[in-house]
Coordinates of C-alpha atoms in Angstrom, one line a residue:
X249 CA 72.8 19.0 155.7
X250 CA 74.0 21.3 158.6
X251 CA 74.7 25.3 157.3
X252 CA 78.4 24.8 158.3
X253 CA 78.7 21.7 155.8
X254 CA 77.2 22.9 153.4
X255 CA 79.7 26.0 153.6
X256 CA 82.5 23.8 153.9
X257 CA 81.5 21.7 150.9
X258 CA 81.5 25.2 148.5
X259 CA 84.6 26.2 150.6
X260 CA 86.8 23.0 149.8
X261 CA 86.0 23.3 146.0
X262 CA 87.7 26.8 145.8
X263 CA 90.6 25.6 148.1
X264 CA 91.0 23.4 145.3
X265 CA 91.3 25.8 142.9
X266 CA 94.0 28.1 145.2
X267 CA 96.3 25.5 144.9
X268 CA 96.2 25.1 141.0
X269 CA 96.2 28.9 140.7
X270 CA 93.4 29.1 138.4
X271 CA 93.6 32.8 139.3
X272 CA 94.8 35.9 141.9
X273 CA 91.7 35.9 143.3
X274 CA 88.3 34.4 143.6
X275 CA 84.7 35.0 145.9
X276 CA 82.0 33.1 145.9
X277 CA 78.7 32.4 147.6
X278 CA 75.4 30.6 147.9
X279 CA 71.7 31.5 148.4
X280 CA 68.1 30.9 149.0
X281 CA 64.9 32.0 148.7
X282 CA 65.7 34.3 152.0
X283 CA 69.1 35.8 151.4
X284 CA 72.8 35.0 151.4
X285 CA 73.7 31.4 153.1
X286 CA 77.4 31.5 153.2
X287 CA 80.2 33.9 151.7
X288 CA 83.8 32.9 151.1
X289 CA 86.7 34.2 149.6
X290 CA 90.7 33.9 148.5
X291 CA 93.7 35.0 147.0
X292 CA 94.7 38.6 147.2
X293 CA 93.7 42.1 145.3
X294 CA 96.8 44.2 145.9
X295 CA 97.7 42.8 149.5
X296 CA 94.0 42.3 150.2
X297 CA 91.6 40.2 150.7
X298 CA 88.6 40.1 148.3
X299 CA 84.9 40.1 150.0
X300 CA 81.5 39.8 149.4
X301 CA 81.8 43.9 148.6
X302 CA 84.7 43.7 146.4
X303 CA 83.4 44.2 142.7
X304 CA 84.3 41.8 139.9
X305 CA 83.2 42.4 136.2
X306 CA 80.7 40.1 135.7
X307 CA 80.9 39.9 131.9
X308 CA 78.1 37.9 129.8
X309 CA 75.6 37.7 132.9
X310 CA 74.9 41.4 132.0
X311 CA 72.9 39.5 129.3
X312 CA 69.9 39.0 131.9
X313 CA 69.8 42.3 132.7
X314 CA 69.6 43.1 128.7
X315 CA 66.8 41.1 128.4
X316 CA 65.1 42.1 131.5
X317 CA 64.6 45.3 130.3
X318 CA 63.8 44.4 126.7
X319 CA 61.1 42.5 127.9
X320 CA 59.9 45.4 130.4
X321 CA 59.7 47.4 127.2
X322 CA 57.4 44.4 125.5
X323 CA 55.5 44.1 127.8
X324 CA 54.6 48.0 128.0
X325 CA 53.9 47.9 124.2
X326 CA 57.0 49.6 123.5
X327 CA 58.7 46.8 121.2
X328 CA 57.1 43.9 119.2
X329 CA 59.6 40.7 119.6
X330 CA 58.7 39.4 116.2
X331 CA 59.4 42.7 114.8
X332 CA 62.7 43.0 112.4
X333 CA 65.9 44.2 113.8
X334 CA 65.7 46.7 110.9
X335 CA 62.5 48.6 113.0
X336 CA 64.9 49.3 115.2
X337 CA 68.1 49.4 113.6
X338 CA 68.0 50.7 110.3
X339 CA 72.2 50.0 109.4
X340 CA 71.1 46.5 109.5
X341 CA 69.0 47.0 106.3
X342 CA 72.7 47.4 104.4
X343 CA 73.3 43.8 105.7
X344 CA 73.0 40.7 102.6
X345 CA 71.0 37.9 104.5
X346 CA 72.8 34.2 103.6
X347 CA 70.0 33.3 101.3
X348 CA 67.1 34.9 99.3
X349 CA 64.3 33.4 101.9
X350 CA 66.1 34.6 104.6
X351 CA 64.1 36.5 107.4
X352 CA 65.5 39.3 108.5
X353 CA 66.7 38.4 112.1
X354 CA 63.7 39.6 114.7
X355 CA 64.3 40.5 118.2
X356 CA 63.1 37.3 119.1
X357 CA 66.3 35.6 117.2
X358 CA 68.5 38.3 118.7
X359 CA 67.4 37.7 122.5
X360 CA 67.3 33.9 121.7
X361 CA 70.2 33.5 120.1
X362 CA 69.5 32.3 116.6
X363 CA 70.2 34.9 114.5
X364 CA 72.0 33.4 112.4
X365 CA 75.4 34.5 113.3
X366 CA 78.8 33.4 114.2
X367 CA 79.4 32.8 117.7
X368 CA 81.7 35.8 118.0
X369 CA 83.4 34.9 121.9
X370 CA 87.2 36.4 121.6
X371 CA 85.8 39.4 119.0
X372 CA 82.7 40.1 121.1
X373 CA 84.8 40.7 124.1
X374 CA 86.7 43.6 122.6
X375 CA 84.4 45.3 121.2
X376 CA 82.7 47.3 124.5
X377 CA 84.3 50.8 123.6
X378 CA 82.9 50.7 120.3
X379 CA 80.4 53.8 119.4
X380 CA 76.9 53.7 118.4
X381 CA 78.5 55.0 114.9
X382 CA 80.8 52.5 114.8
X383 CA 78.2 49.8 115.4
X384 CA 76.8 51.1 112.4
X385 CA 80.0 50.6 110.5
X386 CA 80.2 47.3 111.4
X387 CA 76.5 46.6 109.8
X388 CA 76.8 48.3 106.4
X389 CA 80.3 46.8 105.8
X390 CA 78.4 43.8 106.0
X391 CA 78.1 40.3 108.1
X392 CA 78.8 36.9 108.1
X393 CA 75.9 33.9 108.8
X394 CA 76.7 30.6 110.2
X395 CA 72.9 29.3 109.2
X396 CA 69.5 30.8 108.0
X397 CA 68.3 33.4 110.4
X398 CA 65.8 31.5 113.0
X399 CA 67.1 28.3 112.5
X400 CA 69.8 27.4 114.7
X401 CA 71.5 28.0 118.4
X402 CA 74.9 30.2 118.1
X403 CA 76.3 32.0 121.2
X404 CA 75.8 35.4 119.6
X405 CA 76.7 38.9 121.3
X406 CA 76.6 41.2 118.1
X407 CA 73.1 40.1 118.7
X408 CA 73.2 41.5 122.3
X409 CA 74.9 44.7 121.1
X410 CA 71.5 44.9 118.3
X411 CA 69.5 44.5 121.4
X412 CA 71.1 47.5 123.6
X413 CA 70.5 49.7 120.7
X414 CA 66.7 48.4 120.8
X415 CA 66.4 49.4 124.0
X416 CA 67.8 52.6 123.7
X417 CA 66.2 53.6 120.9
X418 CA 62.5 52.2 122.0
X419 CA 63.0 53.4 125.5
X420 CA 64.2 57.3 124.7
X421 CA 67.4 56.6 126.6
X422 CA 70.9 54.8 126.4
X423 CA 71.3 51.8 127.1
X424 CA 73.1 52.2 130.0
X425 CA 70.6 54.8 131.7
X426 CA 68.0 52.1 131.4
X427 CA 69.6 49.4 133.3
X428 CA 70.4 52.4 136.2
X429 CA 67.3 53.5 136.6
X430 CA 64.8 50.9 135.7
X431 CA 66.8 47.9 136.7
X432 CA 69.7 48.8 139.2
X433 CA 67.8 51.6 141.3
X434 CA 64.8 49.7 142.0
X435 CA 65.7 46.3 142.8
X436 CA 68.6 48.3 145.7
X437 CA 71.5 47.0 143.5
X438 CA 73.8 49.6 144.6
X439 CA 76.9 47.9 144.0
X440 CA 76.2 47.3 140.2
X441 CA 77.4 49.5 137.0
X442 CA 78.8 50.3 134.1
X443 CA 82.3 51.7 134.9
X444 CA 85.2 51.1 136.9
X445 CA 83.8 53.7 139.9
X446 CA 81.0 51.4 140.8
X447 CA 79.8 52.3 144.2
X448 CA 81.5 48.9 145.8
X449 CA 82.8 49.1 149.7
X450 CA 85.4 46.4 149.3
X451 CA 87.1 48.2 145.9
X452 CA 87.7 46.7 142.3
X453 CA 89.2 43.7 141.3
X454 CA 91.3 44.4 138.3
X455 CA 91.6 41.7 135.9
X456 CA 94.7 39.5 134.7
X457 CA 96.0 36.7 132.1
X458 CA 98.1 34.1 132.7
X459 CA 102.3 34.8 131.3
X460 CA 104.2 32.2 132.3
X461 CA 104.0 31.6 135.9
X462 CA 102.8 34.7 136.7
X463 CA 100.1 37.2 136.7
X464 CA 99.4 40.3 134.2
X465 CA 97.0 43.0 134.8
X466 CA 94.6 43.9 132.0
X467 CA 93.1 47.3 131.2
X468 CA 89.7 48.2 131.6
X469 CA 87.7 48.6 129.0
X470 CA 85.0 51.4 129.2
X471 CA 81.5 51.8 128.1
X472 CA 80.1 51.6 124.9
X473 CA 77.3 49.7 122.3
X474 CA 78.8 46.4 123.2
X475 CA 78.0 47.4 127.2
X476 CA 74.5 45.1 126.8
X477 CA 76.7 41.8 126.0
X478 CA 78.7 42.5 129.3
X479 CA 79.6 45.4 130.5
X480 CA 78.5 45.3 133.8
X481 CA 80.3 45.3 137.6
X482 CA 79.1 43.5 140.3
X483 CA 79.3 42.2 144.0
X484 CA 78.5 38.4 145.4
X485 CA 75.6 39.7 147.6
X486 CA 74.6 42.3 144.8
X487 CA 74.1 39.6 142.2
X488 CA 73.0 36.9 144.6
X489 CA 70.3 39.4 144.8
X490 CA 69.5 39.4 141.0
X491 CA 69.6 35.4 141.0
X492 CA 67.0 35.7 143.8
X493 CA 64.9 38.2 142.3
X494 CA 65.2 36.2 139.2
X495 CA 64.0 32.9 140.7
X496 CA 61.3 34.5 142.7
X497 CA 59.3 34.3 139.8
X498 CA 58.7 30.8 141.0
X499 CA 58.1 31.4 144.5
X500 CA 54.3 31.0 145.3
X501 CA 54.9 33.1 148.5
X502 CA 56.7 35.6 146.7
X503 CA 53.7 37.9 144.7
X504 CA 54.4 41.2 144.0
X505 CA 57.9 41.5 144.6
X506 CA 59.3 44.1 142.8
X507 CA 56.6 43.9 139.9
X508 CA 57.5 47.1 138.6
X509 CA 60.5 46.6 137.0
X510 CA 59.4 42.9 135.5
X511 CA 56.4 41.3 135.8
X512 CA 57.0 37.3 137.6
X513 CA 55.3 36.0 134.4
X514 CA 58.1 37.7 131.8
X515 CA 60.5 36.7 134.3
X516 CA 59.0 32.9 134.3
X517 CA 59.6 33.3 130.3
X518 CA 62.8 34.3 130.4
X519 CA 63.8 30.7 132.4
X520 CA 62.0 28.4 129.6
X521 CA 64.0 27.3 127.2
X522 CA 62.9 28.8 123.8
X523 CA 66.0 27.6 121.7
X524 CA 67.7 24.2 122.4
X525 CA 71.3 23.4 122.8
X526 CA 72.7 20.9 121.9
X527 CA 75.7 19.7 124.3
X528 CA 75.2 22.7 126.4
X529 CA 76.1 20.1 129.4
X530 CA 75.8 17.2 131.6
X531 CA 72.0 18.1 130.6
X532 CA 69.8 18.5 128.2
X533 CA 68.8 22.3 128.0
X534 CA 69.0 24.7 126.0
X535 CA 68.9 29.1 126.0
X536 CA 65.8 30.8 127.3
X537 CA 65.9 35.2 127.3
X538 CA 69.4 36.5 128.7
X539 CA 69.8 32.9 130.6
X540 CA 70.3 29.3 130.0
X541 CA 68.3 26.5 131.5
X542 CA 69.7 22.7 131.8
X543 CA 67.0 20.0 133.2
X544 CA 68.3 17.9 135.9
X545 CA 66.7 14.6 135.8
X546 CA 66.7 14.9 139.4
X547 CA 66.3 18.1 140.6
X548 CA 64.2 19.6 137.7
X549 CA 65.2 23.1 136.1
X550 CA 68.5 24.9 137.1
X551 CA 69.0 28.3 135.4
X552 CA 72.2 30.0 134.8
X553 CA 74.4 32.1 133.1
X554 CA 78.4 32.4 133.1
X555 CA 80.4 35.5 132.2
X556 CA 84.2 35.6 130.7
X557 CA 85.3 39.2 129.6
X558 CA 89.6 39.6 129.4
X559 CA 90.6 39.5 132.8
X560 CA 87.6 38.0 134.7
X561 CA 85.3 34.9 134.7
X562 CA 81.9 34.3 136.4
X563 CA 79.1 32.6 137.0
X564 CA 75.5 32.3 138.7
X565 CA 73.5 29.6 139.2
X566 CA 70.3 28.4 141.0
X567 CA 67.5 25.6 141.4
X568 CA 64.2 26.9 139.6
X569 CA 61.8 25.0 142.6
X570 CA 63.6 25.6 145.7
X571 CA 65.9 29.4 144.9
X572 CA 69.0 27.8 146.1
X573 CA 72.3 29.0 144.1
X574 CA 75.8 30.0 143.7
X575 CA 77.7 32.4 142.3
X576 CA 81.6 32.5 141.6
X577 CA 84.1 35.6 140.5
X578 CA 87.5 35.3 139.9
X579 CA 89.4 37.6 138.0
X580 CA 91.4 35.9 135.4
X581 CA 90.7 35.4 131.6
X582 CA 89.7 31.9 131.0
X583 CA 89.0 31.1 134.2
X584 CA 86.0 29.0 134.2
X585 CA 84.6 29.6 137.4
X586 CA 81.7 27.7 136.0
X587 CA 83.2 24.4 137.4
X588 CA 83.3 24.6 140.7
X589 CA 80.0 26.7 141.2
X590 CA 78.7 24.1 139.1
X591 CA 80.5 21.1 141.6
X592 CA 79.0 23.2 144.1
X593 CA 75.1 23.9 143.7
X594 CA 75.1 20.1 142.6
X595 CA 76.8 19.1 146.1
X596 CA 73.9 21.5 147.9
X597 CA 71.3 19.7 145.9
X598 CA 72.4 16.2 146.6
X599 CA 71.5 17.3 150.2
X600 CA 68.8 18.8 149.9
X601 CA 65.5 16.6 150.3
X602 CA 63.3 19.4 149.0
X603 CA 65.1 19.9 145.6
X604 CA 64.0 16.5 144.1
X605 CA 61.5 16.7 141.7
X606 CA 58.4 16.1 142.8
X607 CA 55.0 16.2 141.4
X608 CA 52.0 16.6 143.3
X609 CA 48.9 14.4 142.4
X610 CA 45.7 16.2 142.1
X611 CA 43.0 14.9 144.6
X612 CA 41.2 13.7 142.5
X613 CA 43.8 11.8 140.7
X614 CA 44.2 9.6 144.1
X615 CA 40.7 9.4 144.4
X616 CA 40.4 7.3 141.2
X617 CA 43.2 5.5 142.3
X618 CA 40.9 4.1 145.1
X619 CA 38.3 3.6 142.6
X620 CA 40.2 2.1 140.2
X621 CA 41.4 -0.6 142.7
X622 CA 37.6 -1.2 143.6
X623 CA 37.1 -1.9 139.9
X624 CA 40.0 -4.1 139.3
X625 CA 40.5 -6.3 142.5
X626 CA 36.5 -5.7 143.2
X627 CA 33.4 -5.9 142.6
X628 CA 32.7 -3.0 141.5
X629 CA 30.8 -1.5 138.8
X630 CA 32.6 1.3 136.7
X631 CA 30.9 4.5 137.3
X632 CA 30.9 7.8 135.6
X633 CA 34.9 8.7 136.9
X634 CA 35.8 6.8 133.6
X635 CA 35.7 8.5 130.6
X636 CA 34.3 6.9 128.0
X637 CA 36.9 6.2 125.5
X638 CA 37.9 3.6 128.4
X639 CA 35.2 1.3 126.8
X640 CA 35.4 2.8 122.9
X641 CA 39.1 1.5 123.0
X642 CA 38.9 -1.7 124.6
X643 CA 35.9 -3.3 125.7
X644 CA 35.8 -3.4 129.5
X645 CA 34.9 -7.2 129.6
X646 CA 38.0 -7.9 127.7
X647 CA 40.0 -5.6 130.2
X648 CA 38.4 -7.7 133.1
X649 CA 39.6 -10.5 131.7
X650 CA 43.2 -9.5 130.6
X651 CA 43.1 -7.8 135.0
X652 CA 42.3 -11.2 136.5
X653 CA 45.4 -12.6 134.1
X654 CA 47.5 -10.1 135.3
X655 CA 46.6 -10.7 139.4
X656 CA 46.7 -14.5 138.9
X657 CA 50.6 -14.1 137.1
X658 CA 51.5 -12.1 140.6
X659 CA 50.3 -14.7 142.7
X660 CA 46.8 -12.9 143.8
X661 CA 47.0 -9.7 145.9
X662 CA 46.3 -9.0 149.5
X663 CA 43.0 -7.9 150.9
X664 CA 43.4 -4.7 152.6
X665 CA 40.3 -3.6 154.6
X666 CA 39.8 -0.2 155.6
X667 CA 41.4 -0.8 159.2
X668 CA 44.3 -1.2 157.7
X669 CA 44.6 -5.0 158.2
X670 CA 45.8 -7.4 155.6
X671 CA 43.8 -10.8 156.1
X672 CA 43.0 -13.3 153.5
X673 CA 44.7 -13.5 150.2
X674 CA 42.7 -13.8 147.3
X675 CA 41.6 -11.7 144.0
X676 CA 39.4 -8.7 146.0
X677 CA 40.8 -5.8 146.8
X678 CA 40.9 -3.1 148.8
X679 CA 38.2 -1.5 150.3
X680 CA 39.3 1.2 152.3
X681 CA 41.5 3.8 151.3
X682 CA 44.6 3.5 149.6
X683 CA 45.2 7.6 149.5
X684 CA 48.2 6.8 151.9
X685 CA 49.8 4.7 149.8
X686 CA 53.4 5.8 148.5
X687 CA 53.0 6.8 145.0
X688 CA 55.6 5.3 143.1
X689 CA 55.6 8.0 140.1
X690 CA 54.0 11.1 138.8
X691 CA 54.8 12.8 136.1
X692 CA 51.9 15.7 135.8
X693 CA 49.3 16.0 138.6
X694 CA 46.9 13.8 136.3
X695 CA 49.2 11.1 136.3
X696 CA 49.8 8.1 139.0
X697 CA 51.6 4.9 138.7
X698 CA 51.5 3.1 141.9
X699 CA 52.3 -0.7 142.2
X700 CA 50.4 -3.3 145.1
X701 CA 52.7 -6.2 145.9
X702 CA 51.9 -10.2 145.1
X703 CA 53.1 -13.1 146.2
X704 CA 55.5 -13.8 142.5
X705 CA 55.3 -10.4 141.8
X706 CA 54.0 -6.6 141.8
X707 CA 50.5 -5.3 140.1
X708 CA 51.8 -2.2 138.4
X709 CA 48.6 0.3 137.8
X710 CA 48.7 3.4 135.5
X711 CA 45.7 6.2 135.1
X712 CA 46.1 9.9 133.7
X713 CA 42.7 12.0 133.9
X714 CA 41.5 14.0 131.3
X715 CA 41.5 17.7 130.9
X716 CA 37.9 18.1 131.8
X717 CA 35.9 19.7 135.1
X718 CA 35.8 17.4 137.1
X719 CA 38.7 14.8 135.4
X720 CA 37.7 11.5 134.6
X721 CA 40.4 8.4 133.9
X722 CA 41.4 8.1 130.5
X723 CA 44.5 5.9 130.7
X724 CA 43.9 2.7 132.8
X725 CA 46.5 -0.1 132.4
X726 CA 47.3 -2.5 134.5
X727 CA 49.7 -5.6 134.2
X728 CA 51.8 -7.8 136.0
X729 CA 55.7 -7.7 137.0
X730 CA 56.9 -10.4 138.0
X731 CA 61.0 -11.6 138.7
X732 CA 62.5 -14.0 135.3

């Protein structure tokens, strides 16, 4: 898929959304490993068009950046995730837990959601300005559980509000001079902050709601304790950035980048699902530190997070294996930009070869395929590649027999010698190499399926290797498919 297609593919899902007016405004963009692959916008800001340097709030997404930095801190000894909220926070002590076994919530629960509380969406949202004092307030007039503390996935961003004031009170700093200097500064994101003078070349979009066929502008709100659930501005390229420093952590060719500010295994953690969720999509997937993380049953891992404050909507979005993403502002309440960022990293995956999951077998995994094929349609004599659980679990004479069943029910299979010439048909075979054989599935680099074709049918082989040094075959089954 061509660059210019792929930019018209992204291009016509936002058209699409001009003419049903989901909003004044919207930009957008995808990525790679490499940088920014195409940028786009529409609508107007004041008479003006919106860029890729126009700066959009980008709500809940500030949620990686909280947990960025709360891991930085773990990882410098500075804060124990299993420790109590109350460590930290000591208001929370005034809070009744739901039942007398309850835990009191860790920063574990808090940073994965499962704290226990309500999810808190329209609440949450309007809460930015509140104080650290206020915070406190909140705490000793007491809370509300959904479910036991631990237990159970709720969208939660009091508990992202309990982790700024971790931070802040671990690091020596507020909140917000954390993410500037530790986060922001180093990683060049100069187009990212906290209040409504951000440093962004193409302005401020200012945020509306829908009143009858029209548009209203919202107010800003302005920093506060709630800042760490999504208080942060942003730009396409700036946060195309993040994503890409984000999904770096994956990128063998990347080491070292920017290790400083988190290390590529914390950043690794914070894209593995540690809480599941159920119907968080079209996939299975669930909430891993600051981000979410749906398996594709094609494509593997995509990571995300979206981002809906009063006036704006956004989302980012990008392929764990390969780095390539999306991102989408627009700047009106209930927007749900998700959708067509969604629509459009799953167009750019559909095209892309390299995304498709793909597990490399271990050398020595299609090694013993060779062998096993010796052993099976051959003569040969099982040697010490099979482990021996192979004969403790079913005698290797009756698996001889229950092979030459299965070859017989596919009509016998073809002699391959190590020319690559297929002569006569009969029970052996083959005695050259079958490394270049197309593997027909493989699930772990210890695992092979691969299938040899009969005259009623195919031979379907399966072997996984054991954990040991060198690996030896384990699993060895073989049996017949043949058409009803």
């Amino acid at each position: 898929m061509t660059g210019s297609t792929r930019a018209s593919g992204i291009d016509a899902v936002f058209a699409a959304r001009e003419t049903e007016r989901k909003a004044p405004s919207a930009v957008w963009a995808t990525f790679d490993r490499d940088g920014v692959t195409h940028r786009g916008a529409s609508g107007t800001l004041d008479g003006r068009r919106p860029g890729p340097d126009t700066a959009y709030r980008i709500a809940s997404c500030t949620k990686s950046f909280t947990a960025t930095a709360l891991l930085a801190l773990r990882d410098a000894g500075e804060v124990d995730l299993d420790a109590p909220v109350t460590d930290w926070v000591p208001a929370f002590r005034e809070v009744a837990l739901p039942t007398a076994d309850s835990p009191v919530p860790t920063i574990r629960m808090l940073a994965t959601m499962s704290a226990g509380f309500p999810t808190d969406d329209p609440w949450g949202d309007r809460q930015e300005s509140l104080t650290d004092a206020g915070l406190d307030a909140v705490l000793r007039r007491g809370l509300t559980f959904d479910s036991v503390p631990g237990t159970t996935f709720a969208y939660s961003n009091l508990g992202y509000a309990l982790l700024g004031r971790v931070i802040a009170e671990a690091a020596g700093r507020t909140y917000r001079e954390v993410i500037e200097r530790d986060v922001l500064e180093p990683l060049g994101l100069a187009s990212t902050g906290f209040t409504t003078d951000v440093d962004a070349a193409g302005g401020l979009a200012v945020g509306h709601r829908r009143v009858g066929d029209g548009w209203e502008p919202l107010p800003f709100s302005g920093p506060g304790a709630f800042s760490s659930i999504g208080g942060l501005f942003s730009t396409t390229d700036d946060l195309a950035r993040w994503a890409r420093w984000l999904g770096s952590a994956f990128d063998p060719e990347a080491e070292g980048d920017h290790e400083g500010v988190l290390s590529r295994a914390s950043r690794r953690e914070m894209q593995q699902i540690q809480r599941f969720v159920p119907g968080l999509g079209a996939h299975p997937g669930g909430y891993g530190l600051g981000l979410f993380v749906e398996h594709h049953p094609d494509h593997g891992a995509i990571v995300s997070h979206s981002g809906g404050y009063p006036g704006f909507s956004a989302h980012m979005r990008w392929h764990a294996a390969t780095g390539v993403g999306a991102i989408g502002f627009e700047n009106a309440t209930y927007a749900q930009v998700s959708v067509p960022v969604t629509l459009a990293l799953d167009g750019l995956l559909a095209e892309t070869a390299s995304s498709r999951v793909a597990t490399a077998p271990w050398p020595e995994t299609l090694a013993a395929r060779d062998a096993v094929e010796g052993l099976v349609l051959g003569d040969d004599e099982p040697g010490d590649w099979l482990a021996e659980n192979i004969e403790l679990d079913v005698p290797l004479g009756r698996r001889r027999r229950q092979w030459a069943e299965a070859v017989a029910a596919v009509g016998g299979i073809a002699r391959i010698d190590a020319a690559g010439d297929a002569p006569a048909e009969d029970r052996g075979g083959a005695r050259g190499t079958v490394a270049d054989a197309p593997v027909d599935e493989s699930k772990a680099p210890s695992h092979l399926v691969w299938r040899r074709a009969g005259r009623r049918g195919l031979l379907r082989f399966e072997i996984r290797l054991t954990p040991e040094s060198p690996p030896r075959v384990q699993t060895l089954t073989v049996r017949a498919e043949t058409a009803h």
